[in-house]
């Protein structure tokens, strides 16, 4: 397969930025802790920068990039994960692996873009990258894959029985050779469900253990928010953040510590190491992002704080417990019935509100659902005035984006589940797109 190789060397001298703060306009800039040099680092399109603890300044590092995509695309598609021995960048959905070593970022795998574990939980174990769960090809995953440093390939860990329900976006931590999984997103009867259960995978036994139901006082929104990879979780209880709270998991003590933030939607990611936070913050006034390092207590000490038990205690079989159980079952049945009723309610074609071009594209996607539609074929729908290639690409992406949004809203399907993408087996440069079979069924009901 022909590869597009981008290789350049950044030989920037000691460029110094504002003390304890690195500023960028890129929402995809990546912050991580580099254990090999004991430094916090930021990678963005301008290069690689490390925090000098002695001066408190971010300093540009010598870096050679050997990538198959432009750096901006790389930042958008890859997630960092680090151990004492190495730092890796793993493609979302699993597959491609890059390593940062000796002032270079270069590919080390002999794999391909799996596109099979989007939203999976990425973590390190025995100095090798692992991914639990995820979503791909229209279904959720219930397995763990790991990257073999010796074989340069991904392999699936075996767990013969008692598997948790397949899911993505689970909170997790790794402690004492055990992976703890909390909550996540799955499906039931063709609709999404937010799971409220805890499991543990024992690497020494190769087996799962059910730990119990999560405490009902834990808000559901915590259990499926964006998260940091568990790069330091073998040594610390991980922190998570959403728009208004910081959450600290402490599985050993069966606690979740909740801190209420003073400013909404400012902290976008949080990484911790040895009592320090690396915060990525968004600034609404100029739409910029900054990375800064500060002591954990400096951030947490002044915030409203509470502790919530993670897994609720086992209750005795009293009449009240039975009554609550029956009420819960009735409520679940009612909600399921209403959800199914809404899905089965006939819709009119006019409700979809598609343009003529969008309707023609939908018809073509339906006709090619069994073999997939080459994404370059979409050019035919937007090439009406012989524009440049860059303009064609922008029009194609805008057409697909708008169509994805309309189908997601109309059929109550998540945005990332409208289309599935894969590479053509005979030519990995060519991308195929597939329309979700559930959408095809519904479209045929309304005359497509």
Coordinates of C-alpha atoms in Angstrom, one line a residue:
X1 CA 0.0 0.0 0.0
X2 CA 1.3 3.4 -1.0
X3 CA 1.8 5.6 2.1
X4 CA 1.8 9.3 2.3
X5 CA 4.8 10.1 4.5
X6 CA 5.1 13.4 6.3
X7 CA 8.5 13.8 7.8
X8 CA 9.9 17.0 9.2
X9 CA 12.1 18.0 12.0
X10 CA 11.3 20.8 14.4
X11 CA 14.6 22.4 15.5
X12 CA 13.1 25.3 17.4
X13 CA 15.3 26.7 20.1
X14 CA 14.3 27.5 23.6
X15 CA 11.0 29.3 22.9
X16 CA 9.5 30.4 26.2
X17 CA 5.8 30.9 26.8
X18 CA 3.9 32.4 29.6
X19 CA 4.9 30.9 32.9
X20 CA 3.0 27.7 33.7
X21 CA 0.7 28.2 30.7
X22 CA 0.9 27.1 27.1
X23 CA -1.7 28.7 24.8
X24 CA -3.0 27.3 21.5
X25 CA -6.0 27.8 19.1
X26 CA -6.3 24.1 18.5
X27 CA -9.1 22.1 20.2
X28 CA -7.2 18.9 19.4
X29 CA -3.9 19.7 21.1
X30 CA -2.9 16.8 23.3
X31 CA -1.6 17.0 26.8
X32 CA 0.1 14.0 28.6
X33 CA 2.6 13.1 31.2
X34 CA 5.9 11.7 29.8
X35 CA 7.1 9.2 32.4
X36 CA 10.5 8.6 30.7
X37 CA 11.6 12.2 31.3
X38 CA 9.3 13.0 34.2
X39 CA 7.6 15.9 32.4
X40 CA 4.2 17.2 31.4
X41 CA 4.1 17.7 27.6
X42 CA 1.8 19.2 25.0
X43 CA 1.7 18.2 21.3
X44 CA -0.1 20.4 18.8
X45 CA 0.4 21.5 15.2
X46 CA 3.2 23.9 16.3
X47 CA 5.3 21.1 17.7
X48 CA 6.1 19.4 21.0
X49 CA 6.5 21.4 24.2
X50 CA 7.6 20.3 27.7
X51 CA 7.2 22.0 31.0
X52 CA 10.5 22.9 32.6
X53 CA 9.9 22.5 36.4
X54 CA 12.9 24.6 37.3
X55 CA 11.8 27.7 35.3
X56 CA 8.0 27.0 35.1
X57 CA 8.2 27.6 31.3
X58 CA 7.0 25.5 28.4
X59 CA 9.9 24.9 26.1
X60 CA 9.9 23.6 22.5
X61 CA 11.5 20.2 22.0
X62 CA 13.4 18.8 19.0
X63 CA 10.9 16.5 17.2
X64 CA 10.8 14.5 14.0
X65 CA 7.3 13.4 12.8
X66 CA 7.0 10.4 10.5
X67 CA 3.2 10.3 10.0
X68 CA 0.9 9.0 7.3
X69 CA -1.6 11.9 7.9
X70 CA -1.1 15.6 8.4
X71 CA -0.4 16.6 12.0
X72 CA -3.8 18.1 12.5
X73 CA -5.5 14.9 11.5
X74 CA -3.2 12.9 13.7
X75 CA -4.1 15.1 16.7
X76 CA -7.8 14.5 16.1
X77 CA -7.6 10.8 15.6
X78 CA -5.0 9.6 18.1
X79 CA -5.0 9.3 21.9
X80 CA -1.8 9.2 24.1
X81 CA -1.1 6.5 26.6
X82 CA 2.1 6.2 28.6
X83 CA 4.0 3.9 31.0
X84 CA 7.4 3.9 32.7
X85 CA 9.0 2.5 29.6
X86 CA 7.3 4.2 26.6
X87 CA 4.7 6.6 25.3
X88 CA 2.3 5.6 22.6
X89 CA -0.4 7.2 20.4
X90 CA -3.3 4.8 19.6
X91 CA -5.8 5.5 16.9
X92 CA -9.4 5.9 17.9
X93 CA -11.3 2.7 17.2
X94 CA -8.0 0.6 17.7
X95 CA -5.4 -0.5 15.2
X96 CA -2.6 1.9 14.3
X97 CA 0.1 2.6 16.9
X98 CA 2.7 5.3 17.0
X99 CA 5.5 5.6 19.5
X100 CA 7.3 8.7 20.8
X101 CA 11.0 7.9 21.3
X102 CA 14.4 9.5 20.7
X103 CA 12.8 12.9 19.7
X104 CA 10.6 11.1 17.0
X105 CA 7.0 10.0 16.6
X106 CA 6.9 7.0 14.3
X107 CA 4.6 4.1 13.5
X108 CA 5.5 0.7 15.0
X109 CA 2.5 -1.6 14.3
X110 CA 1.8 -4.0 11.4
X111 CA -1.9 -3.6 11.7
X112 CA -4.6 -1.4 10.1
X113 CA -7.4 1.0 11.3
X114 CA -9.8 -1.5 13.0
X115 CA -12.5 1.2 13.5
X116 CA -14.1 -1.3 15.9
X117 CA -13.7 0.1 19.4
X118 CA -14.6 3.8 19.3
X119 CA -15.3 5.1 22.8
X120 CA -13.4 2.1 24.3
X121 CA -11.5 2.4 27.6
X122 CA -7.8 2.8 26.8
X123 CA -5.2 1.8 29.5
X124 CA -1.8 0.4 30.0
X125 CA -1.1 -3.0 31.6
X126 CA 2.3 -4.8 31.8
X127 CA 3.7 -1.9 29.7
X128 CA 1.3 -2.7 26.7
X129 CA -1.7 -0.7 25.5
X130 CA -5.1 -2.3 26.1
X131 CA -8.7 -1.3 25.1
X132 CA -11.8 -2.5 26.7
X133 CA -15.2 -2.3 25.0
X134 CA -16.1 0.3 22.4
X135 CA -18.4 0.6 19.4
X136 CA -17.9 -0.2 15.8
X137 CA -19.7 -1.6 12.8
X138 CA -23.1 -0.9 14.4
X139 CA -22.6 -2.9 17.6
X140 CA -21.0 -2.5 21.1
X141 CA -18.1 -4.6 22.2
X142 CA -17.6 -6.8 25.3
X143 CA -13.9 -7.8 25.0
X144 CA -10.4 -6.5 25.8
X145 CA -7.8 -6.2 23.1
X146 CA -4.1 -5.6 23.7
X147 CA -1.2 -4.6 21.6
X148 CA 1.7 -7.0 21.6
X149 CA 5.1 -5.2 21.5
X150 CA 6.8 -8.3 20.2
X151 CA 4.3 -9.2 17.4
X152 CA 3.3 -5.6 16.5
X153 CA -0.3 -6.7 16.3
X154 CA -3.5 -6.5 18.4
X155 CA -4.9 -9.6 20.1
X156 CA -8.1 -10.3 22.0
X157 CA -7.9 -11.5 25.6
X158 CA -10.1 -14.5 26.3
X159 CA -12.7 -14.5 29.1
X160 CA -14.8 -17.7 28.8
X161 CA -17.9 -16.8 30.7
X162 CA -19.7 -14.3 32.9
X163 CA -19.0 -11.4 30.6
X164 CA -20.3 -7.8 31.3
X165 CA -22.8 -6.4 28.9
X166 CA -21.1 -4.9 25.8
X167 CA -20.5 -1.1 26.2
X168 CA -18.5 2.0 25.4
X169 CA -17.5 5.1 27.4
X170 CA -17.1 3.3 30.7
X171 CA -15.3 4.9 33.6
X172 CA -12.4 2.8 34.8
X173 CA -9.3 2.4 36.8
X174 CA -6.5 -0.2 37.0
X175 CA -5.2 -1.2 40.4
X176 CA -3.3 -4.3 41.7
X177 CA -3.6 -6.2 38.4
X178 CA -7.3 -5.6 38.2
X179 CA -9.3 -3.5 35.7
X180 CA -12.4 -1.9 37.3
X181 CA -15.3 -0.9 34.9
X182 CA -18.1 1.4 36.0
X183 CA -21.2 2.2 34.0
X184 CA -21.0 3.0 30.3
X185 CA -23.4 3.1 27.3
X186 CA -25.0 0.0 25.7
X187 CA -28.2 -0.8 23.9
X188 CA -31.4 -2.7 24.7
X189 CA -34.4 -3.2 22.4
X190 CA -32.9 -0.9 19.7
X191 CA -32.4 2.1 22.1
X192 CA -29.5 3.4 24.2
X193 CA -29.2 2.6 27.9
X194 CA -26.9 4.0 30.5
X195 CA -25.5 1.1 32.5
X196 CA -25.3 1.4 36.3
X197 CA -23.2 -1.6 37.3
X198 CA -19.6 -2.3 38.4
X199 CA -17.3 -5.1 37.2
X200 CA -13.7 -6.2 37.7
X201 CA -11.4 -8.0 35.3
X202 CA -8.7 -10.0 37.1
X203 CA -5.7 -10.3 34.7
X204 CA -4.2 -13.1 36.8
X205 CA -7.3 -15.3 36.4
X206 CA -8.4 -14.1 33.0
X207 CA -12.0 -13.8 34.4
X208 CA -14.6 -11.1 35.1
X209 CA -16.3 -10.5 38.5
X210 CA -19.6 -8.7 39.1
X211 CA -19.2 -6.2 41.9
X212 CA -22.8 -4.8 42.2
X213 CA -25.0 -1.9 41.2
X214 CA -23.7 1.6 41.3
X215 CA -25.1 3.9 44.0
X216 CA -28.3 5.4 42.8
X217 CA -27.2 8.9 44.0
X218 CA -24.5 9.0 41.3
X219 CA -25.8 11.1 38.4
X220 CA -26.0 9.2 35.1
X221 CA -24.2 11.9 33.3
X222 CA -20.9 11.0 35.0
X223 CA -21.0 7.5 33.6
X224 CA -20.8 8.4 30.0
X225 CA -18.9 11.7 29.7
X226 CA -15.6 12.3 27.8
X227 CA -12.7 10.9 29.7
X228 CA -8.9 10.9 29.8
X229 CA -7.0 7.7 28.9
X230 CA -5.9 5.8 32.0
X231 CA -2.2 6.6 31.4
X232 CA -1.3 6.9 35.1
X233 CA -4.1 4.7 36.7
X234 CA -1.7 1.9 37.8
X235 CA -0.3 4.4 40.3
X236 CA -3.2 6.8 41.0
X237 CA -7.0 6.8 41.3
X238 CA -8.0 8.6 38.1
X239 CA -9.8 12.0 37.8
X240 CA -12.5 12.8 35.3
X241 CA -14.1 16.1 34.4
X242 CA -17.3 17.3 32.7
X243 CA -18.7 20.8 32.3
X244 CA -19.4 21.5 36.0
X245 CA -17.7 18.9 38.2
X246 CA -14.4 17.1 38.8
X247 CA -14.8 13.4 39.8
X248 CA -12.2 11.3 41.6
X249 CA -12.6 7.5 41.6
X250 CA -11.4 5.6 44.6
X251 CA -12.4 2.0 44.1
X252 CA -10.5 0.6 47.0
X253 CA -12.4 2.8 49.4
X254 CA -15.6 2.4 47.4
X255 CA -15.9 6.2 47.0
X256 CA -16.4 8.8 44.4
X257 CA -15.3 12.3 45.4
X258 CA -17.2 15.1 43.7
X259 CA -15.9 18.7 43.4
X260 CA -18.2 21.5 42.0
X261 CA -16.4 23.8 39.6
X262 CA -16.7 27.6 39.9
X263 CA -16.9 28.1 36.1
X264 CA -19.0 26.1 33.7
X265 CA -17.5 24.5 30.6
X266 CA -13.9 25.7 31.2
X267 CA -11.8 22.6 32.0
X268 CA -11.9 20.3 29.0
X269 CA -9.5 17.6 30.2
X270 CA -7.5 16.8 33.3
X271 CA -4.4 14.6 33.8
X272 CA -2.8 13.9 37.2
X273 CA 0.6 12.8 38.3
X274 CA 2.4 13.0 41.6
X275 CA 0.1 15.5 43.1
X276 CA 0.0 17.7 40.0
X277 CA -2.8 18.5 37.5
X278 CA -2.3 19.2 33.8
X279 CA -5.4 21.1 32.9
X280 CA -6.6 21.9 29.4
X281 CA -8.9 24.9 29.6
X282 CA -11.2 26.7 27.1
X283 CA -11.4 30.5 27.0
X284 CA -14.8 31.7 25.7
X285 CA -13.6 35.3 25.1
X286 CA -11.2 34.4 22.3
X287 CA -12.0 30.6 21.7
X288 CA -8.4 29.7 22.7
X289 CA -7.1 26.8 24.8
X290 CA -4.4 26.8 27.5
X291 CA -2.5 24.1 29.2
X292 CA -1.3 24.7 32.7
X293 CA 0.2 22.6 35.6
X294 CA -0.7 23.3 39.2
X295 CA -0.9 21.4 42.5
X296 CA -4.0 19.4 42.9
X297 CA -4.9 21.0 46.2
X298 CA -4.6 24.4 44.7
X299 CA -7.5 23.5 42.4
X300 CA -9.6 21.3 44.8
X301 CA -9.2 22.9 48.2
X302 CA -11.6 25.8 47.6
X303 CA -14.3 23.8 45.8
X304 CA -17.6 22.5 47.3
X305 CA -16.9 18.8 47.9
X306 CA -18.8 15.7 48.8
X307 CA -18.2 11.9 48.9
X308 CA -20.5 9.4 47.4
X309 CA -20.3 5.6 47.8
X310 CA -19.7 3.9 44.4
X311 CA -21.4 0.6 44.9
X312 CA -24.5 0.5 47.1
X313 CA -24.7 -1.9 50.1
X314 CA -26.7 -5.1 49.7
X315 CA -30.2 -4.7 51.1
X316 CA -32.2 -7.2 53.0
X317 CA -35.3 -8.6 51.5
X318 CA -37.9 -6.5 53.3
X319 CA -41.3 -5.7 52.0
X320 CA -40.1 -2.2 51.1
X321 CA -37.3 -3.6 49.0
X322 CA -39.7 -5.9 47.1
X323 CA -42.1 -3.0 46.6
X324 CA -39.4 -0.8 45.2
X325 CA -38.2 -3.7 42.9
X326 CA -41.7 -4.2 41.5
X327 CA -42.2 -0.5 41.0
X328 CA -38.8 -0.3 39.2
X329 CA -39.8 -3.2 36.9
X330 CA -43.1 -1.6 36.1
X331 CA -41.5 1.7 35.3
X332 CA -38.9 0.0 33.1
X333 CA -41.6 -1.8 31.2
X334 CA -43.6 1.4 30.7
X335 CA -40.6 3.4 29.5
X336 CA -39.7 0.5 27.1
X337 CA -43.2 0.4 25.8
X338 CA -43.3 4.1 25.1
X339 CA -39.9 4.0 23.5
X340 CA -40.9 1.2 21.2
X341 CA -44.2 2.9 20.5
X342 CA -42.5 6.1 19.4
X343 CA -40.1 4.2 17.2
X344 CA -42.9 2.3 15.5
X345 CA -45.1 5.4 15.0
X346 CA -45.3 6.0 11.3
X347 CA -43.4 9.1 10.0
X348 CA -44.2 11.1 6.9
X349 CA -41.5 11.6 4.2
X350 CA -42.0 15.4 4.5
X351 CA -40.8 15.3 8.1
X352 CA -37.3 14.3 7.0
X353 CA -36.9 17.6 5.2
X354 CA -34.1 16.5 2.9
X355 CA -32.8 18.4 -0.1
X356 CA -33.0 16.9 -3.6
X357 CA -29.2 16.1 -3.5
X358 CA -29.5 14.5 0.0
X359 CA -32.4 12.3 -1.2
X360 CA -30.4 11.1 -4.2
X361 CA -27.4 10.4 -2.0
X362 CA -29.7 8.4 0.4
X363 CA -31.0 6.4 -2.5
X364 CA -27.5 5.5 -3.6
X365 CA -26.5 4.6 0.0
X366 CA -29.5 2.2 0.1
X367 CA -28.6 0.7 -3.3
X368 CA -25.0 0.0 -2.2
X369 CA -25.7 -1.0 1.4
X370 CA -24.4 -4.5 0.9
X371 CA -21.0 -3.5 -0.6
X372 CA -20.5 0.0 0.6
X373 CA -20.3 3.4 -1.2
X374 CA -16.9 4.7 -2.1
X375 CA -16.6 8.1 -0.4
X376 CA -15.2 9.7 -3.6
X377 CA -18.5 8.9 -5.3
X378 CA -20.0 11.7 -3.1
X379 CA -18.1 14.2 -5.2
X380 CA -20.6 13.7 -8.0
X381 CA -23.3 15.3 -5.9
X382 CA -21.4 18.5 -5.2
X383 CA -19.4 19.0 -8.5
X384 CA -21.7 21.4 -10.3
X385 CA -19.3 24.2 -11.2
X386 CA -15.8 22.5 -11.6
X387 CA -14.4 23.7 -8.3
X388 CA -10.9 23.0 -6.9
X389 CA -10.2 19.7 -5.2
X390 CA -10.1 21.4 -1.8
X391 CA -13.5 23.0 -2.4
X392 CA -14.9 19.6 -3.5
X393 CA -13.6 18.0 -0.3
X394 CA -15.2 20.7 1.9
X395 CA -18.5 20.4 0.0
X396 CA -18.4 16.6 0.4
X397 CA -17.8 16.7 4.1
X398 CA -20.4 19.4 4.6
X399 CA -23.0 17.3 2.7
X400 CA -22.3 14.2 4.8
X401 CA -22.2 16.3 8.0
X402 CA -25.7 17.8 7.3
X403 CA -27.2 14.5 6.2
X404 CA -25.8 12.7 9.3
X405 CA -27.3 15.4 11.6
X406 CA -30.7 15.2 9.9
X407 CA -30.8 11.4 10.1
X408 CA -29.6 11.4 13.7
X409 CA -32.3 13.8 14.8
X410 CA -35.1 12.3 12.7
X411 CA -34.5 8.6 13.7
X412 CA -33.2 9.3 17.3
X413 CA -29.8 7.6 16.5
X414 CA -26.5 8.8 17.8
X415 CA -24.4 10.9 15.3
X416 CA -21.5 8.4 15.3
X417 CA -23.9 5.5 14.5
X418 CA -25.4 7.0 11.3
X419 CA -22.6 5.9 9.1
X420 CA -19.9 3.2 9.4
X421 CA -16.6 3.6 7.5
X422 CA -14.0 1.1 6.5
X423 CA -11.2 0.7 4.0
X424 CA -11.4 -1.1 0.6
X425 CA -9.6 -4.5 1.0
X426 CA -8.0 -4.3 -2.5
X427 CA -6.9 -0.6 -2.0
X428 CA -6.5 0.7 1.6
X429 CA -6.4 4.2 0.3
X430 CA -10.1 4.0 -0.7
X431 CA -12.7 4.5 2.0
X432 CA -16.2 2.9 2.0
X433 CA -19.2 4.3 3.9
X434 CA -22.3 2.2 5.0
X435 CA -25.6 3.6 6.1
X436 CA -26.9 2.1 9.4
X437 CA -29.3 -0.8 8.5
X438 CA -31.9 0.5 11.0
X439 CA -32.1 3.8 9.1
X440 CA -32.4 1.9 5.8
X441 CA -35.4 0.0 7.2
X442 CA -37.1 3.2 8.4
X443 CA -36.4 5.0 5.1
X444 CA -38.0 2.2 3.1
X445 CA -41.1 2.6 5.3
X446 CA -41.4 6.2 4.2
X447 CA -40.9 5.6 0.5
X448 CA -37.1 5.7 -0.2

